[in-house]
PDB file of C-alpha atoms in Angstrom:
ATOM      1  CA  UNK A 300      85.669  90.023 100.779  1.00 42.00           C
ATOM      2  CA  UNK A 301      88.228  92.002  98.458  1.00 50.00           C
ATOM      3  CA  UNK A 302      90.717  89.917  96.605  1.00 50.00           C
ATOM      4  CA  UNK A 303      93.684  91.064  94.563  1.00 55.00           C
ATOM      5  CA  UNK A 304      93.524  89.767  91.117  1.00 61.00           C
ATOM      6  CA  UNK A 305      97.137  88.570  89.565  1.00 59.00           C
ATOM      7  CA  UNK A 306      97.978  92.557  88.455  1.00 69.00           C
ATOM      8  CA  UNK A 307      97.591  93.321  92.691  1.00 83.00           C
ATOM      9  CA  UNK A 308      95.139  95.512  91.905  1.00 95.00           C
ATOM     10  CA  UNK A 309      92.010  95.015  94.687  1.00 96.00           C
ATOM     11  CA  UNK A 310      88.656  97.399  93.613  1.00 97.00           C
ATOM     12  CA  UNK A 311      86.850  96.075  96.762  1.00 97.00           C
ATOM     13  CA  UNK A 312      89.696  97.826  99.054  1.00 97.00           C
ATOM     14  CA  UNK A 313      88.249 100.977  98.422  1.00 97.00           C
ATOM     15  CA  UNK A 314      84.809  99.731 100.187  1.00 98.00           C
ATOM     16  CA  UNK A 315      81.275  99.739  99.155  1.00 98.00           C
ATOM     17  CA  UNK A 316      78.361 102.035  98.885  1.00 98.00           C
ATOM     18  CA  UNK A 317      74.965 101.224  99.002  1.00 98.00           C
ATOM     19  CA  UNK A 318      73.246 103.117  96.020  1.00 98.00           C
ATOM     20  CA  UNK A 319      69.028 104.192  97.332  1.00 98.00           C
ATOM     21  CA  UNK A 320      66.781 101.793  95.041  1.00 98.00           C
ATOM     22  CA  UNK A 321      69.460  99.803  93.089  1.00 98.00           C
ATOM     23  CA  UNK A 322      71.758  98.375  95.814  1.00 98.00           C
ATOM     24  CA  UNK A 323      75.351  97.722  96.541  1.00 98.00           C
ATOM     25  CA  UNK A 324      78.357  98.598  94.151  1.00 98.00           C
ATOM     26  CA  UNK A 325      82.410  98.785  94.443  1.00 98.00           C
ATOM     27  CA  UNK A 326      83.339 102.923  95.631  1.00 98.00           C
ATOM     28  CA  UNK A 327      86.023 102.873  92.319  1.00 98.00           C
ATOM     29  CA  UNK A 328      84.057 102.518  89.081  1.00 98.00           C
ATOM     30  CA  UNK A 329      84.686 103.373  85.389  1.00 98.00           C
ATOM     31  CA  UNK A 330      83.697 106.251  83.348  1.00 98.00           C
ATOM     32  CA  UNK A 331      83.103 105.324  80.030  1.00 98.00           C
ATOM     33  CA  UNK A 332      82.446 108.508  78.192  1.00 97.00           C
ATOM     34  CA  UNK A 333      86.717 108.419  76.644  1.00 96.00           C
ATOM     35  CA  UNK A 334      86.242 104.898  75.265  1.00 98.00           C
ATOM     36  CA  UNK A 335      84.765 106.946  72.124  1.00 98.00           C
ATOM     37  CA  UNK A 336      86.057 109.265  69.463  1.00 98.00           C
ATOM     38  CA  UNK A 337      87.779 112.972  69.719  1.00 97.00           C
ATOM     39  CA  UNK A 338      85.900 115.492  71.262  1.00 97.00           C
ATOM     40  CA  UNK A 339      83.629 112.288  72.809  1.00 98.00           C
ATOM     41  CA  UNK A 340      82.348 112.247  69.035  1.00 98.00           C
ATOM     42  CA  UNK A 341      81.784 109.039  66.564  1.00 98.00           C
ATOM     43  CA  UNK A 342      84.144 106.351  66.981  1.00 97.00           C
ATOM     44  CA  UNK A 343      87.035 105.627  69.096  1.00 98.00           C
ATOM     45  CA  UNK A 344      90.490 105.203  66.790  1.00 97.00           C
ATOM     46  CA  UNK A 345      90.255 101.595  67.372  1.00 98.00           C
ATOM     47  CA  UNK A 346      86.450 100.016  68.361  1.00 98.00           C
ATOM     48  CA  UNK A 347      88.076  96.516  69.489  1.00 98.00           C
ATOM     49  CA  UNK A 348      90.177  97.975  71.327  1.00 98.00           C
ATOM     50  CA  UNK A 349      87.532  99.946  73.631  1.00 98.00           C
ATOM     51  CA  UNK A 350      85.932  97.220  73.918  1.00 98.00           C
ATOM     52  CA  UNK A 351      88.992  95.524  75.378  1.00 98.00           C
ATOM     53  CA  UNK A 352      89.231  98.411  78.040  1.00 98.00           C
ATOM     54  CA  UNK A 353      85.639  97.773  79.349  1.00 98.00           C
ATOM     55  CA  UNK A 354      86.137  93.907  79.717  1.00 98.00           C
ATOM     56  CA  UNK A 355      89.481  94.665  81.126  1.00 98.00           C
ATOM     57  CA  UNK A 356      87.944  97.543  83.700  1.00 98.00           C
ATOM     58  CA  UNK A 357      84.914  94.095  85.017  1.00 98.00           C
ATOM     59  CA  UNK A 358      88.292  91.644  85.204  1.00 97.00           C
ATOM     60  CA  UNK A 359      89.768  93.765  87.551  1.00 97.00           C
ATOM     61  CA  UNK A 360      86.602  94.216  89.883  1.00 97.00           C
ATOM     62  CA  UNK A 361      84.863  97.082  88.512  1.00 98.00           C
ATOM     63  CA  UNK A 362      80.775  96.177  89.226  1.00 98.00           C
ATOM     64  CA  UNK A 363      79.660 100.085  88.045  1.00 98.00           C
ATOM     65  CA  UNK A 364      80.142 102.170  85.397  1.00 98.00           C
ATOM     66  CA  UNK A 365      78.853 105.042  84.307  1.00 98.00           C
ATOM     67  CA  UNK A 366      77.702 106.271  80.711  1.00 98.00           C
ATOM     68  CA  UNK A 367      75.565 108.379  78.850  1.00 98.00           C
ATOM     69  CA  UNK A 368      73.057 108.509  75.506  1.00 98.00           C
ATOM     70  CA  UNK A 369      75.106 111.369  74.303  1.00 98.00           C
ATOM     71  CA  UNK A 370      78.671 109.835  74.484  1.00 98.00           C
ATOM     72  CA  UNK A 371      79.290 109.639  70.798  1.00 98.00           C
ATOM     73  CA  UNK A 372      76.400 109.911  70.637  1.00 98.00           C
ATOM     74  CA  UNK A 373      75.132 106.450  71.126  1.00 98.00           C
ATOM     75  CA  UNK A 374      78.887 104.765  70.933  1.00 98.00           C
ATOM     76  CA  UNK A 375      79.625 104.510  74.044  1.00 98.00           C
ATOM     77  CA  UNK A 376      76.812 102.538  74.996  1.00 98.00           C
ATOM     78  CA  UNK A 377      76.873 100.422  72.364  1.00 98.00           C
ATOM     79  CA  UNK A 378      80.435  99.563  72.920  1.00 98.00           C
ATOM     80  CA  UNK A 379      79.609  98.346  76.523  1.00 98.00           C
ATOM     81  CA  UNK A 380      76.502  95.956  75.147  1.00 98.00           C
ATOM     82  CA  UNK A 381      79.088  94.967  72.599  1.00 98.00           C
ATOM     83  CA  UNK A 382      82.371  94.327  74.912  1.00 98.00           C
ATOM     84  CA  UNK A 383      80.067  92.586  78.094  1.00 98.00           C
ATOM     85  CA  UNK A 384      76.344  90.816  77.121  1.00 98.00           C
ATOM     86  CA  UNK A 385      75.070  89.522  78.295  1.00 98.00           C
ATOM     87  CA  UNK A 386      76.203  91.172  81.424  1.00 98.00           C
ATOM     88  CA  UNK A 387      77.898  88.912  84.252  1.00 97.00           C
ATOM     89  CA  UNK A 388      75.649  89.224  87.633  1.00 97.00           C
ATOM     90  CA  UNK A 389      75.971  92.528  89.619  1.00 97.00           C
ATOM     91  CA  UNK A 390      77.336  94.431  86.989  1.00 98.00           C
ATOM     92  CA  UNK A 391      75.169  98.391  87.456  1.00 98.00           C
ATOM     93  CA  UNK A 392      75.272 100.285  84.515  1.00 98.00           C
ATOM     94  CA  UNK A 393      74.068 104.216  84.271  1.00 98.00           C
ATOM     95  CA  UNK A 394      73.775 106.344  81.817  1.00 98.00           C
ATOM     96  CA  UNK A 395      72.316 109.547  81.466  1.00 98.00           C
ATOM     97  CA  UNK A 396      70.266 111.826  79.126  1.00 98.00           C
ATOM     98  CA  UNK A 397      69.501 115.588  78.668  1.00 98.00           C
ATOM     99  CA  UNK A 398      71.882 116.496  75.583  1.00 98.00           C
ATOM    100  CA  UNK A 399      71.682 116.792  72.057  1.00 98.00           C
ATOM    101  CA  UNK A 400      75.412 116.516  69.782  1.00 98.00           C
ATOM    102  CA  UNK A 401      75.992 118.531  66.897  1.00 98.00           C
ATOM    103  CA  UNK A 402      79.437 117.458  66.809  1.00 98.00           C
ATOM    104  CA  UNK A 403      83.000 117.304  68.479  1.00 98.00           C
ATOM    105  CA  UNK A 404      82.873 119.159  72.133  1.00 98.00           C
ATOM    106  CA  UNK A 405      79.205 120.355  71.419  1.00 98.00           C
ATOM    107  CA  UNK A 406      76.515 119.690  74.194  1.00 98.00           C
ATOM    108  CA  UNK A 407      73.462 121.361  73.834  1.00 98.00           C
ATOM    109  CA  UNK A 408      70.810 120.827  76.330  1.00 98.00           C
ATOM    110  CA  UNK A 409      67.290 119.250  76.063  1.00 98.00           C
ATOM    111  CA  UNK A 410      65.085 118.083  79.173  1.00 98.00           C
ATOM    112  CA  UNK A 411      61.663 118.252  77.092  1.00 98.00           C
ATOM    113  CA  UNK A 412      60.136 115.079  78.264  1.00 98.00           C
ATOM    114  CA  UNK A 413      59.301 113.673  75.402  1.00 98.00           C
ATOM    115  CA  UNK A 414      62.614 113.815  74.275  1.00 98.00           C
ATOM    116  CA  UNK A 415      63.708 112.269  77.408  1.00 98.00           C
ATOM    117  CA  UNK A 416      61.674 109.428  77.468  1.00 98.00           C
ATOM    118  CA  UNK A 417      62.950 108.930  73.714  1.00 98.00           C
ATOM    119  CA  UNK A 418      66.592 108.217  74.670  1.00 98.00           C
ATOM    120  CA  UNK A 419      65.938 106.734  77.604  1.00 98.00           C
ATOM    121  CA  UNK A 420      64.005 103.888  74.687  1.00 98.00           C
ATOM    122  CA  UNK A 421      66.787 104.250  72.786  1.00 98.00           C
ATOM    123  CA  UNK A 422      69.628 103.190  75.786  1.00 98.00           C
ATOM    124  CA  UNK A 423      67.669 100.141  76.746  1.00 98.00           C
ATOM    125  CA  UNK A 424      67.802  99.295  73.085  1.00 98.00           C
ATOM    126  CA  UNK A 425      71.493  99.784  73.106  1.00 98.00           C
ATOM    127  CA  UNK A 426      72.123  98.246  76.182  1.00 98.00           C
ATOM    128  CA  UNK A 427      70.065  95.123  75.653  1.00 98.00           C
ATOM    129  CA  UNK A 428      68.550  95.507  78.935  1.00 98.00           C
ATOM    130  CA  UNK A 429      64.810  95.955  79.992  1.00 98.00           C
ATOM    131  CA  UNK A 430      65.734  97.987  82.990  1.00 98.00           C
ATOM    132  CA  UNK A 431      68.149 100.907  83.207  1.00 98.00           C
ATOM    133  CA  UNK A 432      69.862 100.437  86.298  1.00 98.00           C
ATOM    134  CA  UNK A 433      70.451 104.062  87.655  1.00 99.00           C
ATOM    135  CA  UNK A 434      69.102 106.876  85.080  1.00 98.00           C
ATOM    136  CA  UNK A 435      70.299 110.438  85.473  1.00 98.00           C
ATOM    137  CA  UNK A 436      68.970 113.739  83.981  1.00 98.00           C
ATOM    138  CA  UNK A 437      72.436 114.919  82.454  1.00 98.00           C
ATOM    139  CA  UNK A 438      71.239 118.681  83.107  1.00 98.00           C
ATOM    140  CA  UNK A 439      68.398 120.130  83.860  1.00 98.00           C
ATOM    141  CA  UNK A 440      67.042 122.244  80.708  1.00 98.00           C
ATOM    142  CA  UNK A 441      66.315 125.759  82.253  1.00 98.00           C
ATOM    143  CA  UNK A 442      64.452 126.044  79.000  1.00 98.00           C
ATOM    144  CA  UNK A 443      62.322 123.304  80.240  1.00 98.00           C
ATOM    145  CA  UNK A 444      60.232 123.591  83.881  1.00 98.00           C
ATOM    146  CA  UNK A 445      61.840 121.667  86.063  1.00 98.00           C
ATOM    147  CA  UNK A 446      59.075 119.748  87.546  1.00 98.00           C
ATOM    148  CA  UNK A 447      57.853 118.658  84.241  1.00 98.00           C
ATOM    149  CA  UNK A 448      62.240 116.602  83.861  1.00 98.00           C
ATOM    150  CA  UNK A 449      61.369 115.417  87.294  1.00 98.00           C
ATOM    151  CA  UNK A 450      58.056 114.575  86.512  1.00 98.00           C
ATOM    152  CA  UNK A 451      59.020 112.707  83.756  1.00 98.00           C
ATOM    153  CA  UNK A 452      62.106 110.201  85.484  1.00 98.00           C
ATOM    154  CA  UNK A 453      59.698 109.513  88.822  1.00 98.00           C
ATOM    155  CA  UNK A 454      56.744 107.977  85.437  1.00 98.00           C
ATOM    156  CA  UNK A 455      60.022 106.071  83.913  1.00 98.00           C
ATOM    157  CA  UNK A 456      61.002 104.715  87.718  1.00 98.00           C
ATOM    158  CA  UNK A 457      57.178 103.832  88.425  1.00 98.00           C
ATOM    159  CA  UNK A 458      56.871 101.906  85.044  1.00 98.00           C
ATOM    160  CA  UNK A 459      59.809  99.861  85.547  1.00 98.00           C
ATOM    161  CA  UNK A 460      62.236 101.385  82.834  1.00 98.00           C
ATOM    162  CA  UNK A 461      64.978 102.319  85.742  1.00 98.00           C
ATOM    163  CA  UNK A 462      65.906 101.425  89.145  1.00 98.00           C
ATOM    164  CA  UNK A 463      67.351 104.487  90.547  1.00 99.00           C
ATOM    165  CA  UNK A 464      67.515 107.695  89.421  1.00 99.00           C
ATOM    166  CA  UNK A 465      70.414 110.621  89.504  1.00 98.00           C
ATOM    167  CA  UNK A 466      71.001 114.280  88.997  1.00 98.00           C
ATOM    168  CA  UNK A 467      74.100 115.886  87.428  1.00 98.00           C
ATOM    169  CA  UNK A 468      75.996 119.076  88.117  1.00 98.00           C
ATOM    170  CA  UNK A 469      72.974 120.552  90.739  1.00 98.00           C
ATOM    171  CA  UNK A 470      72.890 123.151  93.466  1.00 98.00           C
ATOM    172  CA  UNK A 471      71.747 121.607  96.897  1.00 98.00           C
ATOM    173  CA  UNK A 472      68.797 123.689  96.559  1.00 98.00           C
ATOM    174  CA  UNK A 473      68.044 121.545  93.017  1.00 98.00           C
ATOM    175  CA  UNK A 474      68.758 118.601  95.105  1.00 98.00           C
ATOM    176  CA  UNK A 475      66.010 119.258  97.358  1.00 98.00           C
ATOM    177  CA  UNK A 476      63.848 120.161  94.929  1.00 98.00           C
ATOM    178  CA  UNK A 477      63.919 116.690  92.570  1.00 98.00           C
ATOM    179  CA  UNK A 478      63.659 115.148  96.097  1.00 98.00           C
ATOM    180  CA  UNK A 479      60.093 116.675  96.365  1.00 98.00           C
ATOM    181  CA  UNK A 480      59.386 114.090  93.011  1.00 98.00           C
ATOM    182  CA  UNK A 481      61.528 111.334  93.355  1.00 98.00           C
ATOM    183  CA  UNK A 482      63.734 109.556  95.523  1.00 98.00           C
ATOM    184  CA  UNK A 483      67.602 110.901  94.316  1.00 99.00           C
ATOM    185  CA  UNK A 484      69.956 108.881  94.272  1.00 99.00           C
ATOM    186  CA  UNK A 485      73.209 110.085  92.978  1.00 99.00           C
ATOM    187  CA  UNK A 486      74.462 113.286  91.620  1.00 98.00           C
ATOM    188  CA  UNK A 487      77.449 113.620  89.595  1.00 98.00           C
ATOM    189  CA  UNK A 488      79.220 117.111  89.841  1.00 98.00           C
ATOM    190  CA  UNK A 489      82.636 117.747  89.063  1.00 97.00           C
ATOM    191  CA  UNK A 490      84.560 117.374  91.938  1.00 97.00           C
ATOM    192  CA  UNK A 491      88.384 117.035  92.061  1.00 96.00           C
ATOM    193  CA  UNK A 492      91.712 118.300  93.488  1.00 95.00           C
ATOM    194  CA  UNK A 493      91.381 121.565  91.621  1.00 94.00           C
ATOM    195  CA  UNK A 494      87.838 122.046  91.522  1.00 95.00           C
ATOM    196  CA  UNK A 495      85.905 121.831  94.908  1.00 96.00           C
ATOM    197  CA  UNK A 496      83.207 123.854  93.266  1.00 97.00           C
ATOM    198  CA  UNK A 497      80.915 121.237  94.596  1.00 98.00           C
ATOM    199  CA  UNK A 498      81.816 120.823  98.264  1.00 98.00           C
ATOM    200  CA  UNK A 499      78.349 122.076  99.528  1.00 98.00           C
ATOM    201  CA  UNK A 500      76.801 119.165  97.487  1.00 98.00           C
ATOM    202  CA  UNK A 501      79.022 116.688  98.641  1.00 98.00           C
ATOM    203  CA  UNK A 502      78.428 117.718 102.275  1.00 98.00           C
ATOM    204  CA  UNK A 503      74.652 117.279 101.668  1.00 98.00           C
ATOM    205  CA  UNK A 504      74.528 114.654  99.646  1.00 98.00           C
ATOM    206  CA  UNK A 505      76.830 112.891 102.573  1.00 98.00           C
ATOM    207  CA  UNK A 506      74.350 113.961 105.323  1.00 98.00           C
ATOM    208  CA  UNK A 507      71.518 112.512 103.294  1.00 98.00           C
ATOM    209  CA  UNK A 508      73.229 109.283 102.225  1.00 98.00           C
ATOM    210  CA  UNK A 509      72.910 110.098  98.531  1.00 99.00           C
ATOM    211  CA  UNK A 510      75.698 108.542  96.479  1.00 98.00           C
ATOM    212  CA  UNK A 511      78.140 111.430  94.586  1.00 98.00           C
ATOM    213  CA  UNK A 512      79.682 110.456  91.858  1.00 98.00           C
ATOM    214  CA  UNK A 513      82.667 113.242  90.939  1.00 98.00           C
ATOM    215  CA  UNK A 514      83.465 113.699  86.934  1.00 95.00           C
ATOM    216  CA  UNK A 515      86.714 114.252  85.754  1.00 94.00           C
ATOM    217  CA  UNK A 516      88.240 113.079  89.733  1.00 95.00           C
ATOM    218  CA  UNK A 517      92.054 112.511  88.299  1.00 93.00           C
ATOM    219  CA  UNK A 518      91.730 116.487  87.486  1.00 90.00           C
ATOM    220  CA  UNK A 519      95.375 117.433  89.690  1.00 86.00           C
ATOM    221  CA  UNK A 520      96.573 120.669  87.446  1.00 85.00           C
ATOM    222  CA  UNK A 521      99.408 122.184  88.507  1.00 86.00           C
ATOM    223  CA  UNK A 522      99.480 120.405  91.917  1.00 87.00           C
ATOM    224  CA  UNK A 523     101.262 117.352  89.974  1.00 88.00           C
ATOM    225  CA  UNK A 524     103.748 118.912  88.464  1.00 91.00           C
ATOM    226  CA  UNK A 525     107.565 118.075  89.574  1.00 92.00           C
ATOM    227  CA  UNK A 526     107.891 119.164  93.169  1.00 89.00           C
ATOM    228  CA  UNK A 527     104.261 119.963  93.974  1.00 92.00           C
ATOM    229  CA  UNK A 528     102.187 118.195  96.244  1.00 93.00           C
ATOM    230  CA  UNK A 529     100.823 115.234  94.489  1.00 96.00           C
ATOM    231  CA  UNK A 530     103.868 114.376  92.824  1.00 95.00           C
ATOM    232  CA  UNK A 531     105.455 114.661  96.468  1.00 95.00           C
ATOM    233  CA  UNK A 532     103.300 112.400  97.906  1.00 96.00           C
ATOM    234  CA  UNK A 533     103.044 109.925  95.074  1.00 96.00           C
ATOM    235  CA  UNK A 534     106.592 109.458  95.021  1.00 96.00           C
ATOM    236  CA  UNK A 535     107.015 109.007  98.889  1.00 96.00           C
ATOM    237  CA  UNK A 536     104.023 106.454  98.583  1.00 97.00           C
ATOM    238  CA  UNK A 537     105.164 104.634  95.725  1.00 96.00           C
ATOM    239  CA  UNK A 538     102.245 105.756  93.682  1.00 96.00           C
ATOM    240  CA  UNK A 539     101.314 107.580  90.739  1.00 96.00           C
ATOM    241  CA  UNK A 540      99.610 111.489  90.820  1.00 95.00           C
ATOM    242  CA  UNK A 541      96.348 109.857  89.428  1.00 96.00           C
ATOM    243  CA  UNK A 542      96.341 106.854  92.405  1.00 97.00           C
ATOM    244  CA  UNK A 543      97.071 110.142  94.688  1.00 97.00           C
ATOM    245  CA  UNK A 544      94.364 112.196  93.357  1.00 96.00           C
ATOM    246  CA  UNK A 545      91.787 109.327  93.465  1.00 98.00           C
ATOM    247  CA  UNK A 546      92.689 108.627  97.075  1.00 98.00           C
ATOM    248  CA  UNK A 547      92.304 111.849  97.993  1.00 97.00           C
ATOM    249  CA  UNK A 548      88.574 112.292  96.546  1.00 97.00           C
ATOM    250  CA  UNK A 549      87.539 108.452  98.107  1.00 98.00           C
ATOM    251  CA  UNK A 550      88.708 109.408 101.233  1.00 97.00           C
ATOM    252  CA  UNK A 551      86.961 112.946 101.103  1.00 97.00           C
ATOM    253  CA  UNK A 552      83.569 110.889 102.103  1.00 98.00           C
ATOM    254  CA  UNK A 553      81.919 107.615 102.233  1.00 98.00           C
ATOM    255  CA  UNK A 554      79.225 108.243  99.848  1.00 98.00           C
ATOM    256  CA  UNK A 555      82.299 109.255  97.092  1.00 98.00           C
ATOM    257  CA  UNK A 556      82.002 107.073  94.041  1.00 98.00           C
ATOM    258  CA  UNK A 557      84.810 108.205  91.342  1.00 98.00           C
ATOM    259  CA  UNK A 558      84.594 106.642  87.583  1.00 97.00           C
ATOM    260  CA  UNK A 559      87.707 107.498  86.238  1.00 97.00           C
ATOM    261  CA  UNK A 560      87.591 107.336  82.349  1.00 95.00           C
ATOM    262  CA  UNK A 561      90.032 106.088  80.387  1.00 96.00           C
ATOM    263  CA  UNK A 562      90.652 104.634  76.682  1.00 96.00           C
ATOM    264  CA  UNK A 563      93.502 102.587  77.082  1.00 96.00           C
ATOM    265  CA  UNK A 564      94.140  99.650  79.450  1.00 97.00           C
ATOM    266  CA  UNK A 565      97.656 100.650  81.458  1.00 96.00           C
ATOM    267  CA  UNK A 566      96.153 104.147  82.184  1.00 96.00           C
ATOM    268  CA  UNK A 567      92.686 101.978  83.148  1.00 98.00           C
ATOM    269  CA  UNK A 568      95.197  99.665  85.465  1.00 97.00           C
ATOM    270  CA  UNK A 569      97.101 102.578  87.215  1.00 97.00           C
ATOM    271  CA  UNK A 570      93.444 104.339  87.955  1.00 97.00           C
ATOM    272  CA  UNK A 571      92.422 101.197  89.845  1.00 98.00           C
ATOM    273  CA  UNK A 572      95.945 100.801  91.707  1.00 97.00           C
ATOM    274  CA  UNK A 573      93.932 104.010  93.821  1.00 97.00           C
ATOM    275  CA  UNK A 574      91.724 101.792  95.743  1.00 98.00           C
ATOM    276  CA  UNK A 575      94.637 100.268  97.859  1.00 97.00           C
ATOM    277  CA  UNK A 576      96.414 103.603  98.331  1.00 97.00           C
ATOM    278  CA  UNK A 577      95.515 105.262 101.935  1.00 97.00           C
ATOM    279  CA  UNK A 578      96.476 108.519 102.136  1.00 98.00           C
ATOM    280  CA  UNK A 579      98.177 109.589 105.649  1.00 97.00           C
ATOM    281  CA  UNK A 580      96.140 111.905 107.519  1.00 97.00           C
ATOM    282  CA  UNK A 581      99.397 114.700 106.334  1.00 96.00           C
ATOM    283  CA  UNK A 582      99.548 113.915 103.240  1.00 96.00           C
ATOM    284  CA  UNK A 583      95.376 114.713 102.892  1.00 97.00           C
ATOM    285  CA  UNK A 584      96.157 118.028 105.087  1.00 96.00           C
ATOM    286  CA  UNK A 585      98.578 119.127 102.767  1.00 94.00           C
ATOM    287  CA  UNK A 586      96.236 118.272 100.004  1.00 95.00           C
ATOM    288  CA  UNK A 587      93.185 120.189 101.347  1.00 94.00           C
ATOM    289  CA  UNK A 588      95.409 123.366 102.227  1.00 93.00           C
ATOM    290  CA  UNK A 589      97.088 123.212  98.332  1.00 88.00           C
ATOM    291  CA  UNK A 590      93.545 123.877  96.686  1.00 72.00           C
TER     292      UNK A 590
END
């Protein structure tokens, strides 16, 4: 049953999906990779304050959301122990692993598995849990033989350190390769109005019932600006661009399971507004036809 807290803002309207090996969770999640500093480096401008958005993001019906070791690194995680332990029942967190920081806007990618198996110590530690709930390889290292990553999360899933485990930014054919190892999941490509990259992926992982979970989904570019298409609809819906764009990318497919990221509480509010907004069947033709 959905119910509309006192802001009117319902999560469960936007449905359900059942996530292979860890269960059900809310379609409209949170992304918790802004709730740290510039450049998703050291600490936010105001820790309480982050904190305050993740409570606020579980008040309003949010049961997932989605981190990583290298947000901050370390911050974000620790900000989520911090704002909701111990953690009320249901609650799925992810995170991920598979990058090293040396500082603002600098990824650098490392799948050995020793390394993997490392942070994936360290985010139980910062979590204060004794299971990861869904673990995904951030990237796979092409430095690094891919069966050996693989290898590596299906040993962590037998010995009970995670529940499910997820891919991000693949090719199908990667896809069907980690599915040789291990059961997958989720994968988490980018995947928004502007940036349909991904569609291939989301068409297989919809045939084989494998949850996708699209980074950066609010992503609308030019297509919001005054007079374009998602400002046209928003304003004949009563909505925002962001509620559009998020309605547009739930209602691509049933396995779609957007985290929207966010620092600050109104912008966390208006995200979640999307899961009550249905998009008439013109309004996601003219979407489609504006990539």
């Amino acid at each position: 049953m959905s119910i509309a807290n006192d802001q009117g803002i319902d999560v469960g309207a936007a449905g359900t999906f059942d996530i292979k090996d860890l269960g059900t969770v809310r379609r409209l999640g949170f992304g918790a990779m802004r709730i740290t500093g510039p450049g998703v480096w050291g600490e936010p401008a105001d820790r309480e304050a982050a904190r305050r958005v993740v409570r606020r993001a579980v008040e309003l019906g949010v049961d997932f959301i989605d981190t990583a070791d290298s947000y901050g690194p370390a911050v974000s995680e620790e900000i989520i122990a911090e704002a909701l332990y111990p953690y009320p029942a249901g609650l799925r967190i992810a995170t991920k692993a598979g990058f090293t920081r040396t500082g603002p806007n600098r990824w650098h990618m490392l799948g050995r598995p020793d390394y993997l198996r490392q942070q994936v110590e360290l985010s139980l530690r910062r979590l204060k849990v004794d299971v990861i709930d869904l673990f995904q390889l951030h990237r796979i290292d092409p430095a690094v033989p891919a069966d050996d990553q693989f290898g590596l999360l299906k040993e962590l899933q037998e010995e009970g350190k995670v529940r499910a485990l997820g891919l991000s930014q693949v090719s199908v054919q990667e896809i069907k390769a980690a599915q040789q190892v291990f059961t997958v999941a989720t994968v988490q490509n980018r995947f928004n109005l502007t940036d349909r990259s991904s569609a291939d992926v989301l068409q297989y992982a919809t045939a084989e019932g494998i949850g996708f979970i699209p980074w950066a989904p609010v992503s609308a570019g030019d297509l919001a600006r005054s007079g374009g298409p998602v400002d046209t609809i928003a304003r004949t819906l009563d909505a925002t661009p962001a509620q559009v764009a998020l309605a547009w990318v739930l209602q691509a497919s049933p396995v779609m399971l957007p985290i929207p990221g966010t620092g600050s509480i109104p912008h966390l509010e208006d995200n979640l507004g999307a899961a009550t907004l249905t998009l008439p069947a013109s309004a996601v033709a003219d979407l489609d036809a504006a990539a």
